[in-house]
Amino acid sequence: MQPLDRYFIERKYHDPEQPFNAFRRRAYHGIGYLEETGLDDAALQAGLEQLPLEGLPHSVARATALAYVMDNSRLYVNEHDYFVGLYGLDRLADPVTFKKWEKESKALRKPELVALDRDFNQSGAVIFWPDYDHVVPDWDALMALGIPGLRRRAAEYCRKHEQSGNMTAERRAFFESIDIQYAAIERLLVRFAETAEKLDFPKAKAIAKCMRNLSAGAPGDFYEALQLMYVYFIVSECIDSYQVRSLGSGLDRTLLPFYEKDLQSGRYTKEQLREFLEYFLLQWSAIGNYWGQPFYLGGTNMDGSTRYSDLSMEILEVYDGLEIYNPKIQLKLSQSTPRHVLQKAFRMVRRKNASLVFCCEPGMIKAIMGYGATYEEAVDFDIRGCYETGVRGDEVSTGAGQINAAKAVEYVFTRGFDRSISKQVGLDTGDVENITSFEVFYGAFLEQWGYLIEKSMEISMDAERYLAFVNPSAMYSATVERCLKKGEDGYGGGVGFNNSALQCCAFASAVDSLMAVKKLVFTENLLTLSQFAQVLEQNWEGYDALRRKVMALPDKYGCGQPETDKLAAKMSRFFIEKVSGVPNSRGGVHKGLLHSARAYIEQGKTTGALPDGRIAGTELSKNADPVAGMEKQGVTAMMASALAMYPAEYTEGFCLDLTVHPSAFAGDNGFAVFQGLLMAYLQRDGQAIQFNLFDKETLKDAQRNPEKYRSLQVRVCGWNVLWNDLTRQEQDAYILRSENLQ
């Protein structure tokens, strides 16, 4: 890749030299867009407001608005880039459709649950959001049929419903919306082709031919497959409102037939294919999604052979050479994973904390079969988002709520009153002075936690009845053949597995807090529960000696301590039994997920002081990890604590972050240590595992001298960020994690 090309691609979506909010990455504009090809955002929004959408079925109105944006948005066809672009990426159709209907849906929901939804969100007890953020289309259908083929297939199913006599007004609107939206994508492809044909720089000819071919049929070569994947992503995520949470069903698996065909035919050389990959991967680095854009590699065939290929290594090599951390890569891991793949991944992790997560197939396959998938479906699973699993091409699994276990501890001390919003949010489990044993205290905690879990399911089931009402998914649904057979939206029950995932958050914070209560109050009789409540109300102010004692207790989750791990396993089983398999409102079930995303930060802001010594407002524990700074017995103990919870029972996903001193992976023996950790985790049905290699002196120096560490990466949760992009408080937490590393 020419340096000048990279310069322009990095400015395609926003100016990297200007302030940028990665949470609002769609709200910016870059350079290189052709003004004569379309309208700017203000003109597009004005036109959208004039569309005659009132009275149309929501799916048809939505498709009409999306088509207007595609037909009129300014285009990007640039001499420095093989990939095209659209100017208006900030979901411009949402104000006249999605946002309007979202307000209407609240009026249709149960008022008491809407109110509780608000209280839970404001207090940080549970975070809810309408989850359209974990979509994986059927990439096989997209690659085999292309945009025109998907449109024709939907039309054929429409005719079948007509002929069978079971066509309803809802089905008719469903199929009409697909036709409107896919016809608009075809027109968009033609617009790109026509624009490129008028330009005379070298890449214009390739772009024009690619777009002409895609407007007429399925992709015929590697470049066209990449371009289709990119266009689908841009339209789905930035014009429509569905995040595409995997590029391909295994990027290597999806692209391999094109790759091999192009090499065998001599259409492209390996160097040319590698160049296409460079330009492709750099798009997501330039977009700059905070959460990272995921794709996975590898897997295992039904006969036990590996799916890793030469292309898998090419993708890793290109990614490594670009020195980027977005997209983020999930590597499927099994006993058959080739040694050279692991060695490459190890070198990337050791050298720069590369944005890789290792997804262990045995545990994930068991998890997927745990909610009714066949073994064949489970073996071929998709990874969505950070490391959530799903049945490929036939599952919609939403995030139904992030449940703060630490709040349940807090509510035992406050009788369910939430001080952060001065309101009764939890249950009144009575005054703590009447609790006479740890068993009774633990029972009160389970009452509070169980209440949050049960109410979360009630709220999510109430809200999820309106997912397709608020945001019809014609573009996604058209890729899933079952949706077409049923004539139903993918978010309205059209897929085979219509599931909802509840996230268990702040788990270790709750475990350590319960153990602190047990030891200080009921074993050592150091203070009463009433006195402990006073300490927490005072946010540990004036109780420094007591706090140091609490922090020094050996009974911490993540230290391999039997009594603590036994409690953690009991708590984990409680959560799973409360959640997994419980029917939802879309014909599916609830699934458990031990994953925090950013909830450990956001919920921490409104969570009070905890018995484990945590100060109010600071971050909570994340994923299956120990509390920051409590990793006192090394990575083997951390892993033992996590694996005591039977990770495969978390049917949506389970992740452990290992914080490791670089010396552990150093030298000739480093790879053996790394491989040993992975295989030990895999053999005990662990699911996702990821690494941060830190030493405290480096991190402290990076905090003092940020200019020396511009490329230092940190694994946050399911994604990487640059060290210099973290807040001071977040940096301090990573330094704290590194304190006990040997």
XYZ file of C-alpha atoms in Angstrom:
742
model
C 0.000 0.000 0.000
C 1.255 3.449 -0.892
C 1.682 5.741 2.154
C -0.436 8.409 0.461
C -3.284 5.914 0.007
C -3.233 5.108 3.704
C -3.194 8.821 4.513
C -6.419 9.355 2.554
C -8.184 6.232 3.874
C -7.433 7.311 7.437
C -9.262 10.556 6.647
C -12.159 8.960 4.798
C -14.536 8.935 7.780
C -13.152 11.703 10.014
C -10.027 13.774 10.503
C -7.733 11.816 12.860
C -6.022 15.033 13.895
C -9.264 16.500 15.266
C -11.160 15.573 18.469
C -13.112 12.376 17.900
C -15.686 10.483 19.937
C -15.415 6.790 19.036
C -18.874 6.171 20.514
C -20.343 8.524 17.884
C -18.083 7.536 15.000
C -20.908 7.781 12.429
C -21.485 11.473 13.143
C -18.332 12.658 11.382
C -17.359 13.335 7.778
C -14.068 12.776 6.087
C -12.551 13.898 2.812
C -12.772 12.662 -0.761
C -16.551 12.727 -1.307
C -17.810 14.051 -4.640
C -20.209 16.935 -4.045
C -21.831 16.608 -7.468
C -22.953 13.028 -6.735
C -25.474 13.753 -3.989
C -26.738 15.706 -1.014
C -25.191 16.580 2.320
C -26.754 15.561 5.641
C -28.929 18.638 6.072
C -30.440 18.291 2.615
C -30.986 14.561 3.109
C -32.773 15.155 6.409
C -34.955 17.820 4.834
C -35.895 15.422 2.053
C -36.633 12.615 4.509
C -39.029 14.863 6.395
C -41.006 15.405 3.180
C -41.482 11.706 2.414
C -45.131 10.510 2.569
C -44.520 7.799 5.171
C -47.576 8.311 7.366
C -49.990 5.390 7.207
C -47.536 2.979 5.582
C -46.646 -0.281 7.334
C -43.515 0.311 9.382
C -41.405 -2.058 7.306
C -42.390 -0.309 4.063
C -41.951 3.183 5.529
C -38.542 2.241 6.884
C -37.390 0.761 3.574
C -38.659 3.823 1.721
C -36.697 6.169 3.979
C -33.531 4.066 3.715
C -33.902 3.940 -0.066
C -34.119 7.739 -0.173
C -30.791 8.043 1.680
C -29.089 5.542 -0.639
C -30.485 7.225 -3.747
C -29.390 10.707 -2.741
C -26.307 10.449 -0.542
C -23.019 11.887 -1.745
C -20.562 9.235 -3.004
C -16.896 8.476 -2.456
C -14.880 6.996 -5.322
C -11.273 7.923 -4.740
C -7.962 7.389 -6.511
C -6.383 6.290 -3.217
C -8.869 3.571 -2.314
C -10.306 0.367 -3.786
C -13.400 0.698 -1.601
C -16.257 3.139 -2.059
C -18.054 5.209 0.532
C -21.224 7.090 1.469
C -21.254 10.556 2.976
C -24.382 10.418 5.149
C -23.536 7.678 7.666
C -25.274 8.872 10.828
C -28.454 6.810 10.402
C -30.245 9.791 8.921
C -33.544 7.949 8.422
C -33.918 7.253 12.143
C -35.654 10.524 13.182
C -38.573 9.963 10.788
C -38.885 6.213 11.508
C -36.899 4.421 14.224
C -36.840 7.210 16.831
C -40.476 8.077 16.257
C -41.616 4.470 16.614
C -39.396 3.919 19.641
C -41.368 6.614 21.454
C -44.630 5.075 20.284
C -43.579 1.643 21.557
C -43.094 2.989 25.079
C -46.722 4.087 25.078
C -47.711 0.524 24.198
C -45.606 -1.094 26.915
C -46.598 -1.695 30.535
C -46.161 1.649 32.341
C -44.848 0.094 35.537
C -42.134 -1.765 33.621
C -41.170 1.327 31.641
C -40.767 3.164 34.952
C -38.690 0.337 36.424
C -36.585 0.244 33.253
C -35.786 3.922 33.827
C -34.962 3.415 37.527
C -32.716 0.437 36.816
C -30.811 2.337 34.132
C -30.398 5.505 36.179
C -29.237 3.626 39.272
C -26.912 1.276 37.402
C -28.688 -1.761 38.821
C -29.366 -2.984 35.273
C -28.526 -1.421 31.927
C -31.128 -1.887 29.186
C -31.010 -0.819 25.553
C -32.825 -1.948 22.390
C -30.189 -4.340 21.060
C -29.786 -4.249 17.303
C -26.036 -4.452 17.785
C -25.219 -8.131 17.286
C -26.363 -8.963 13.758
C -24.619 -11.532 11.583
C -26.307 -12.013 8.213
C -26.118 -15.295 6.344
C -22.870 -14.489 4.575
C -23.050 -17.724 2.573
C -26.314 -16.554 0.993
C -24.869 -13.111 0.299
C -21.795 -14.522 -1.397
C -23.701 -17.144 -3.377
C -26.561 -14.909 -4.549
C -25.360 -11.340 -4.315
C -27.743 -8.422 -3.848
C -29.815 -9.133 -7.009
C -30.026 -12.823 -6.176
C -31.280 -12.159 -2.670
C -33.923 -9.844 -4.099
C -35.035 -12.488 -6.609
C -35.135 -15.190 -3.921
C -37.359 -13.029 -1.729
C -39.677 -12.364 -4.681
C -39.960 -16.108 -5.302
C -40.926 -16.762 -1.688
C -43.444 -13.937 -1.927
C -45.043 -15.702 -4.895
C -45.114 -18.976 -2.952
C -46.997 -17.326 -0.102
C -49.427 -15.823 -2.613
C -49.997 -19.183 -4.267
C -50.466 -21.029 -0.978
C -53.162 -18.604 0.111
C -51.447 -17.640 3.366
C -50.419 -14.134 2.338
C -51.360 -11.598 5.003
C -51.016 -7.830 5.017
C -48.030 -8.161 7.346
C -46.288 -10.656 5.060
C -46.995 -8.534 2.012
C -45.421 -5.520 3.718
C -42.443 -7.657 4.770
C -41.698 -8.746 1.208
C -42.404 -5.293 -0.209
C -39.881 -3.766 2.190
C -37.214 -6.249 1.089
C -37.838 -5.414 -2.552
C -37.695 -1.661 -1.909
C -34.489 -1.850 0.075
C -32.634 -4.304 -2.151
C -33.673 -2.439 -5.290
C -32.172 0.679 -3.694
C -28.909 -1.159 -2.977
C -28.807 -2.264 -6.624
C -29.291 1.361 -7.711
C -26.559 2.429 -5.324
C -24.148 -0.068 -6.862
C -25.015 1.278 -10.312
C -24.443 4.851 -9.109
C -20.986 3.863 -7.887
C -20.246 2.181 -11.230
C -21.411 5.193 -13.233
C -19.391 7.560 -11.067
C -16.244 5.444 -11.404
C -16.697 5.160 -15.171
C -16.420 8.958 -15.478
C -13.066 9.023 -13.670
C -9.702 8.246 -15.176
C -7.398 7.255 -12.331
C -6.081 3.641 -12.300
C -8.335 2.275 -9.517
C -11.491 3.727 -11.123
C -11.609 1.037 -13.791
C -11.417 -1.751 -11.202
C -14.078 -0.082 -9.038
C -16.420 0.432 -12.001
C -16.139 -3.178 -13.141
C -16.623 -4.446 -9.573
C -19.740 -2.356 -9.024
C -21.262 -3.288 -12.387
C -20.788 -6.947 -11.604
C -22.226 -6.652 -8.084
C -25.247 -4.744 -9.369
C -25.966 -7.650 -11.734
C -25.196 -10.704 -9.630
C -23.052 -12.498 -7.077
C -19.377 -11.633 -6.536
C -17.091 -13.415 -8.972
C -13.686 -12.804 -7.441
C -11.875 -11.961 -4.205
C -12.050 -8.186 -4.654
C -15.766 -8.269 -5.448
C -16.427 -10.430 -2.381
C -14.593 -7.939 -0.165
C -16.430 -5.015 -1.755
C -19.828 -6.687 -1.238
C -18.971 -7.378 2.391
C -17.964 -3.763 2.896
C -21.025 -2.299 1.130
C -23.358 -4.569 3.102
C -21.687 -3.424 6.318
C -21.936 0.294 5.478
C -25.586 0.113 4.430
C -26.660 -2.107 7.331
C -24.770 -0.347 10.098
C -24.710 3.279 8.950
C -27.760 3.756 6.712
C -29.954 1.140 8.378
C -29.471 0.600 12.144
C -28.059 -2.898 12.511
C -24.474 -3.407 13.581
C -22.835 -6.143 11.508
C -20.949 -8.032 14.202
C -18.886 -10.385 12.099
C -17.259 -9.952 8.713
C -18.064 -13.245 7.085
C -18.888 -16.493 8.826
C -15.211 -16.826 9.445
C -13.534 -14.259 7.233
C -11.125 -16.885 5.941
C -13.876 -19.461 5.379
C -16.098 -17.015 3.477
C -13.312 -15.668 1.268
C -11.349 -18.872 0.674
C -13.233 -20.071 -2.476
C -12.629 -16.694 -4.150
C -9.012 -16.609 -3.021
C -8.202 -20.057 -4.343
C -10.087 -19.518 -7.602
C -8.298 -16.249 -8.311
C -4.879 -17.775 -7.688
C -5.605 -20.877 -9.747
C -6.980 -18.870 -12.666
C -4.227 -16.298 -12.543
C -6.751 -13.469 -12.274
C -4.763 -12.004 -9.395
C -1.370 -12.708 -7.862
C -0.964 -13.356 -4.150
C 0.549 -9.876 -3.805
C -2.525 -8.288 -5.400
C -4.883 -10.242 -3.133
C -2.835 -9.181 -0.140
C -3.145 -5.563 -1.268
C -6.941 -5.847 -1.441
C -6.898 -7.195 2.126
C -4.818 -4.235 3.283
C -7.280 -1.712 1.899
C -10.218 -3.732 3.256
C -8.944 -4.090 6.838
C -7.870 -0.463 7.002
C -11.496 0.683 6.493
C -12.477 -0.356 10.025
C -9.378 1.083 11.595
C -10.283 4.374 9.901
C -13.939 4.223 10.985
C -12.767 3.894 14.587
C -15.643 2.124 16.341
C -14.766 2.151 20.066
C -15.928 -1.442 20.468
C -13.909 -2.644 17.480
C -15.258 -4.382 14.392
C -15.058 -8.163 14.887
C -14.361 -11.060 12.607
C -13.282 -14.594 13.366
C -10.910 -17.069 11.793
C -10.568 -20.830 11.751
C -12.828 -23.452 13.226
C -13.214 -27.186 12.879
C -14.966 -29.258 10.244
C -17.359 -32.082 11.074
C -14.593 -34.621 10.405
C -12.346 -32.932 12.974
C -10.031 -31.288 10.473
C -9.124 -27.634 10.840
C -10.594 -24.787 8.847
C -7.429 -22.748 9.128
C -5.876 -22.258 5.716
C -3.164 -20.321 3.930
C -5.646 -17.468 3.705
C -6.008 -17.447 7.513
C -2.289 -16.804 7.811
C -2.390 -14.180 5.066
C -5.077 -12.290 6.966
C -3.037 -12.409 10.176
C 0.125 -11.328 8.365
C -1.594 -8.405 6.640
C -3.288 -7.318 9.870
C 0.002 -7.535 11.748
C 1.822 -5.581 9.070
C -0.708 -2.752 9.146
C -0.092 -2.257 12.894
C -3.806 -1.772 13.621
C -6.018 -3.007 16.461
C -9.393 -2.480 14.785
C -10.881 -4.744 13.425
C -10.528 -7.145 16.309
C -9.933 -10.832 15.629
C -11.442 -13.898 17.264
C -9.459 -17.090 16.751
C -11.414 -20.322 17.054
C -9.344 -22.746 19.098
C -9.435 -26.536 19.266
C -7.014 -29.431 19.596
C -6.677 -29.399 15.802
C -5.643 -25.731 15.550
C -2.341 -25.736 13.639
C 0.739 -24.963 15.695
C 1.932 -22.288 13.264
C -1.333 -20.359 13.709
C -0.897 -20.334 17.479
C 2.743 -19.350 17.125
C 1.808 -16.396 14.951
C -0.904 -15.317 17.405
C 1.528 -15.722 20.304
C 4.091 -13.484 18.641
C 1.442 -10.837 18.036
C 0.221 -10.947 21.638
C 3.725 -10.971 23.084
C 4.969 -8.140 20.927
C 2.066 -5.693 21.172
C -0.976 -7.047 23.042
C -2.610 -7.560 19.648
C -6.400 -7.373 19.478
C -6.978 -11.122 19.583
C -9.328 -13.278 21.627
C -9.109 -17.066 21.716
C -12.485 -18.789 21.449
C -12.431 -22.379 22.635
C -14.659 -24.525 20.459
C -15.432 -27.432 22.862
C -16.953 -25.180 25.527
C -18.746 -22.994 22.994
C -20.225 -25.998 21.185
C -21.583 -27.349 24.481
C -23.009 -23.920 25.292
C -24.838 -23.691 21.955
C -26.237 -27.186 22.260
C -27.446 -26.146 25.709
C -30.312 -24.171 24.187
C -31.418 -26.725 21.625
C -29.050 -26.509 18.649
C -27.954 -29.745 17.040
C -24.315 -30.778 17.095
C -24.038 -29.929 13.392
C -25.441 -26.441 14.006
C -23.190 -25.951 17.019
C -19.982 -26.973 15.242
C -20.648 -24.360 12.543
C -21.364 -21.562 15.037
C -20.899 -17.855 14.440
C -19.131 -15.532 16.871
C -20.929 -12.198 17.241
C -19.607 -9.030 18.789
C -16.929 -9.573 21.424
C -17.279 -13.346 21.849
C -20.995 -14.117 21.945
C -21.981 -17.302 20.132
C -24.896 -18.121 17.850
C -26.267 -20.558 15.291
C -24.932 -19.483 11.921
C -27.504 -17.835 9.676
C -30.470 -18.672 11.925
C -30.241 -16.873 15.267
C -31.078 -13.459 16.648
C -29.794 -13.118 20.195
C -30.219 -9.719 21.796
C -28.641 -8.193 24.854
C -31.577 -8.161 27.248
C -29.875 -6.451 30.188
C -26.600 -6.040 32.077
C -27.298 -7.040 35.674
C -25.097 -5.523 38.379
C -24.503 -8.191 41.036
C -22.693 -5.669 43.234
C -25.883 -3.599 43.502
C -27.558 -6.596 45.089
C -24.935 -6.498 47.862
C -25.408 -2.746 48.260
C -29.191 -3.149 48.504
C -28.936 -5.596 51.404
C -27.308 -2.829 53.455
C -29.720 -0.100 52.300
C -32.958 -2.135 52.357
C -33.165 -1.695 48.595
C -32.947 2.085 48.702
C -30.643 3.448 46.014
C -28.672 6.437 47.242
C -27.442 7.372 43.762
C -30.981 8.338 42.671
C -32.591 8.652 46.141
C -35.251 6.101 45.355
C -36.396 2.639 46.372
C -35.147 0.379 43.571
C -34.369 -2.960 45.174
C -36.335 -5.018 47.666
C -36.716 -4.184 51.317
C -35.019 -7.225 52.826
C -35.105 -5.757 56.331
C -32.626 -4.036 58.596
C -29.194 -5.643 58.609
C -29.103 -5.512 62.393
C -31.652 -8.350 62.360
C -29.414 -10.609 60.233
C -27.827 -13.156 62.574
C -25.694 -15.321 60.294
C -23.844 -15.232 57.001
C -26.360 -17.689 55.566
C -29.171 -15.214 56.241
C -27.125 -12.365 54.749
C -26.367 -14.464 51.680
C -30.072 -15.301 51.400
C -30.927 -11.588 51.440
C -28.341 -11.010 48.713
C -29.918 -13.751 46.579
C -33.333 -12.153 47.099
C -32.010 -8.821 45.830
C -30.084 -10.381 42.943
C -32.961 -12.670 42.019
C -35.315 -9.683 41.991
C -33.024 -7.801 39.574
C -32.796 -10.861 37.339
C -36.529 -11.586 37.310
C -37.520 -7.960 36.752
C -34.912 -7.666 34.003
C -36.552 -10.540 32.163
C -39.976 -8.965 32.600
C -38.728 -5.633 31.275
C -36.881 -7.143 28.327
C -39.794 -9.385 27.358
C -42.100 -6.395 27.449
C -39.734 -4.276 25.331
C -38.679 -6.984 22.873
C -42.237 -7.473 21.668
C -41.641 -4.253 19.726
C -38.177 -4.853 18.244
C -39.498 -5.330 14.704
C -42.167 -2.645 15.234
C -39.465 -0.092 16.030
C -36.770 -1.216 13.600
C -37.865 -3.661 10.884
C -34.911 -5.652 9.550
C -35.639 -6.178 5.857
C -31.993 -6.075 4.827
C -30.918 -8.645 7.408
C -34.025 -10.824 7.125
C -33.618 -11.229 3.371
C -30.351 -13.091 3.936
C -32.013 -15.679 6.222
C -34.027 -18.213 4.265
C -36.141 -19.238 7.246
C -37.425 -15.640 7.506
C -38.544 -15.843 3.876
C -40.206 -19.222 4.378
C -42.122 -17.861 7.351
C -42.642 -14.419 5.838
C -41.558 -12.846 9.125
C -39.002 -10.277 10.177
C -35.840 -11.685 11.757
C -36.428 -9.563 14.851
C -40.089 -10.537 14.977
C -39.643 -14.298 15.302
C -38.577 -15.119 11.748
C -35.342 -16.962 12.570
C -35.031 -20.395 14.133
C -33.471 -19.229 17.402
C -35.039 -16.038 18.810
C -33.054 -15.614 22.007
C -32.288 -12.964 24.626
C -29.065 -12.800 26.648
C -28.739 -11.477 30.187
C -25.260 -10.377 31.220
C -23.878 -11.153 34.662
C -21.830 -8.079 35.626
C -19.643 -7.140 38.612
C -19.452 -10.797 39.572
C -16.104 -10.816 41.406
C -16.988 -7.568 43.184
C -20.042 -9.326 44.610
C -18.089 -12.475 45.550
C -15.340 -10.551 47.337
C -17.884 -8.366 49.124
C -19.778 -11.384 50.410
C -16.557 -13.015 51.590
C -15.551 -9.788 53.371
C -18.878 -9.777 55.220
C -18.472 -13.433 56.124
C -14.944 -13.041 57.465
C -15.115 -9.661 59.207
C -18.617 -9.900 60.668
C -19.353 -13.564 61.233
C -15.930 -15.204 61.559
C -13.709 -12.584 63.193
C -16.542 -10.562 64.830
C -14.562 -7.428 64.007
C -17.688 -5.324 63.528
C -21.450 -5.707 63.253
C -23.463 -5.469 60.054
C -24.908 -2.172 61.278
C -21.405 -0.835 61.777
C -20.421 -2.124 58.359
C -23.424 -0.313 56.882
C -22.158 2.904 58.495
C -18.685 2.347 57.025
C -20.169 1.969 53.559
C -22.435 4.986 53.963
C -19.305 6.989 54.853
C -17.582 5.572 51.741
C -14.757 4.166 53.935
C -13.809 7.711 55.025
C -12.093 7.527 58.399
C -11.755 3.741 58.197
C -8.416 3.440 56.447
C -7.032 0.710 58.699
C -10.166 -1.393 58.290
C -10.072 -0.902 54.536
C -6.446 -2.031 54.371
C -7.378 -5.128 56.329
C -10.277 -5.897 53.989
C -8.137 -5.399 50.905
C -5.492 -7.738 52.352
C -7.892 -10.593 53.083
C -6.784 -13.746 51.242
C -10.379 -14.758 50.504
C -10.548 -13.184 47.053
C -12.043 -14.544 43.883
C -9.303 -15.293 41.374
C -6.796 -16.542 43.920
C -7.760 -20.208 43.723
C -8.982 -20.107 47.328
C -11.320 -23.117 47.827
C -13.896 -21.486 50.098
C -14.213 -18.432 47.865
C -14.341 -20.479 44.681
C -17.063 -22.665 46.174
C -19.154 -19.554 46.897
C -18.489 -18.235 43.392
C -19.637 -21.521 41.871
C -22.849 -21.412 43.950
C -23.547 -17.847 42.845
C -22.844 -18.711 39.231
C -25.225 -21.662 39.353
C -27.905 -19.419 40.899
C -27.610 -16.963 38.013
C -27.681 -19.680 35.363
C -30.685 -21.456 36.887
C -32.546 -18.147 37.065
C -31.810 -17.246 33.440
C -30.973 -20.042 31.052
C -33.856 -21.620 29.185
C -36.516 -19.258 30.545
C -38.871 -18.432 27.627
C -38.765 -14.908 26.227
C -41.463 -12.992 24.346
C -40.198 -13.824 20.841
C -40.544 -17.616 20.872
C -37.018 -18.210 22.135
C -35.265 -18.451 25.477
C -33.002 -16.449 27.717
C -29.296 -17.191 27.748
C -26.649 -16.404 30.357
C -23.573 -14.331 29.523
C -20.634 -13.621 31.843
C -19.404 -10.494 30.089
C -19.418 -6.879 31.191
C -18.649 -4.756 28.107
C -18.328 -1.233 29.575
C -20.839 -1.878 32.343
C -17.983 -2.328 34.838
C -17.216 1.371 34.302
C -20.699 2.793 33.720
C -22.411 0.846 36.521
C -19.472 1.582 38.780
C -20.250 5.301 38.576
C -23.567 4.823 40.422
C -22.656 1.894 42.676
C -21.894 2.787 46.283
C -19.015 1.646 48.445
C -18.742 -2.124 48.799
C -17.628 -4.392 51.640
C -14.572 -5.531 49.642
C -13.004 -2.098 50.148
C -14.116 -0.570 46.881
C -14.754 3.188 46.931
C -18.077 4.464 45.550
C -18.024 5.475 41.904
C -14.955 3.462 40.912
C -14.946 0.616 38.438
C -16.334 -2.802 39.255
C -14.948 -6.189 38.273
C -15.424 -7.265 34.674
C -16.101 -10.520 32.838
C -14.964 -13.595 34.792
C -11.992 -11.626 36.109
C -10.912 -10.887 39.670
C -11.348 -7.409 41.109
C -8.539 -5.175 39.813
C -5.437 -5.634 41.981
C -6.616 -8.867 43.559
C -4.686 -11.108 41.106
C -2.364 -12.145 43.920
C -1.731 -15.820 43.180
C -0.939 -15.742 39.487
C -2.692 -16.758 36.310
C -3.101 -20.430 37.255
C -5.139 -19.448 40.300
C -7.178 -16.955 38.251
C -7.997 -19.673 35.771
C -8.888 -22.173 38.500
C -11.394 -19.765 40.021
C -13.041 -19.070 36.664
C -13.214 -22.710 35.632
C -14.842 -23.673 38.940
C -17.989 -22.018 37.555
C -18.553 -24.444 34.631
C -18.224 -21.880 31.813
C -20.123 -23.944 29.209
C -23.314 -23.354 31.213
C -23.231 -19.739 30.015
C -25.005 -20.376 26.737
C -24.319 -16.913 25.260
C -20.683 -16.644 26.301
C -18.086 -16.559 29.069
C -14.790 -14.679 29.018
C -11.676 -14.571 31.171
C -9.011 -11.885 30.784
C -5.563 -13.003 31.925
C -3.195 -10.259 32.994
C 0.321 -11.627 32.604
C 3.780 -10.229 33.257
C 5.751 -10.175 29.983
C 8.482 -12.305 31.547
C 6.073 -15.264 31.728
C 5.927 -15.393 27.928
C 9.547 -14.443 27.333
C 12.293 -16.538 25.810
C 12.245 -19.924 24.172
C 9.816 -21.317 26.754
C 7.272 -18.521 26.342
C 5.221 -20.231 23.664
C 4.964 -23.438 25.701
C 3.583 -21.454 28.655
C 1.090 -19.660 26.407
C -0.054 -22.870 24.714
C -0.314 -24.655 28.056
C -2.621 -21.967 29.448
C -4.837 -22.062 26.376
C -5.157 -25.832 26.350
C -5.806 -26.043 30.093
C -8.649 -23.549 29.666
C -9.994 -25.322 26.572
C -9.950 -28.767 28.197
C -12.092 -27.518 31.092
C -14.732 -26.091 28.721
C -13.631 -22.500 29.029
C -15.040 -20.321 26.281
C -13.245 -17.040 25.473
C -9.869 -16.089 26.898
C -7.706 -13.051 26.170
C -4.440 -11.582 27.374
C -2.918 -8.338 28.593
C 0.866 -8.427 28.994
C 1.876 -5.720 31.451
C 4.628 -4.702 33.759
C 3.843 -1.893 36.146
C 6.959 0.160 35.392
C 6.114 0.348 31.694
C 2.543 1.400 32.454
C 3.654 4.016 34.961
C 6.138 5.393 32.463
C 3.427 5.409 29.788
C 1.240 7.436 32.106
C 4.046 9.924 32.768
C 5.280 10.107 29.185
C 2.358 9.403 26.830
C 4.266 10.682 23.797
C 6.634 7.685 24.068
C 3.773 5.152 23.958
C 1.502 6.270 21.133
C 1.047 2.687 19.865
C 0.683 0.889 23.230
C -2.481 -1.250 23.126
C -4.623 -2.382 26.047
C -7.239 -5.134 26.013
C -10.282 -3.503 27.639
C -13.024 -6.104 27.510
C -13.754 -7.624 24.110
C -11.760 -4.985 22.249
C -8.467 -3.080 22.316
C -7.857 0.642 22.718
C -4.699 2.722 22.801
C -3.302 3.335 26.275
C -3.314 7.087 25.643
C -7.066 7.005 24.917
C -7.905 5.676 28.393
C -8.953 8.035 31.175
C -6.560 8.512 34.088
C -8.858 6.430 36.291
C -8.899 3.591 33.758
C -5.113 3.721 33.460
C -4.786 3.560 37.248
C -6.906 0.407 37.284
C -4.567 -1.302 34.806
C -1.555 -0.248 36.844
C -3.277 -1.725 39.905
C -3.807 -4.992 38.004
C -0.103 -5.118 37.235
C 1.013 -4.603 40.858
C 0.923 -8.287 41.815
C 2.416 -9.731 38.637
C 5.690 -11.591 38.951
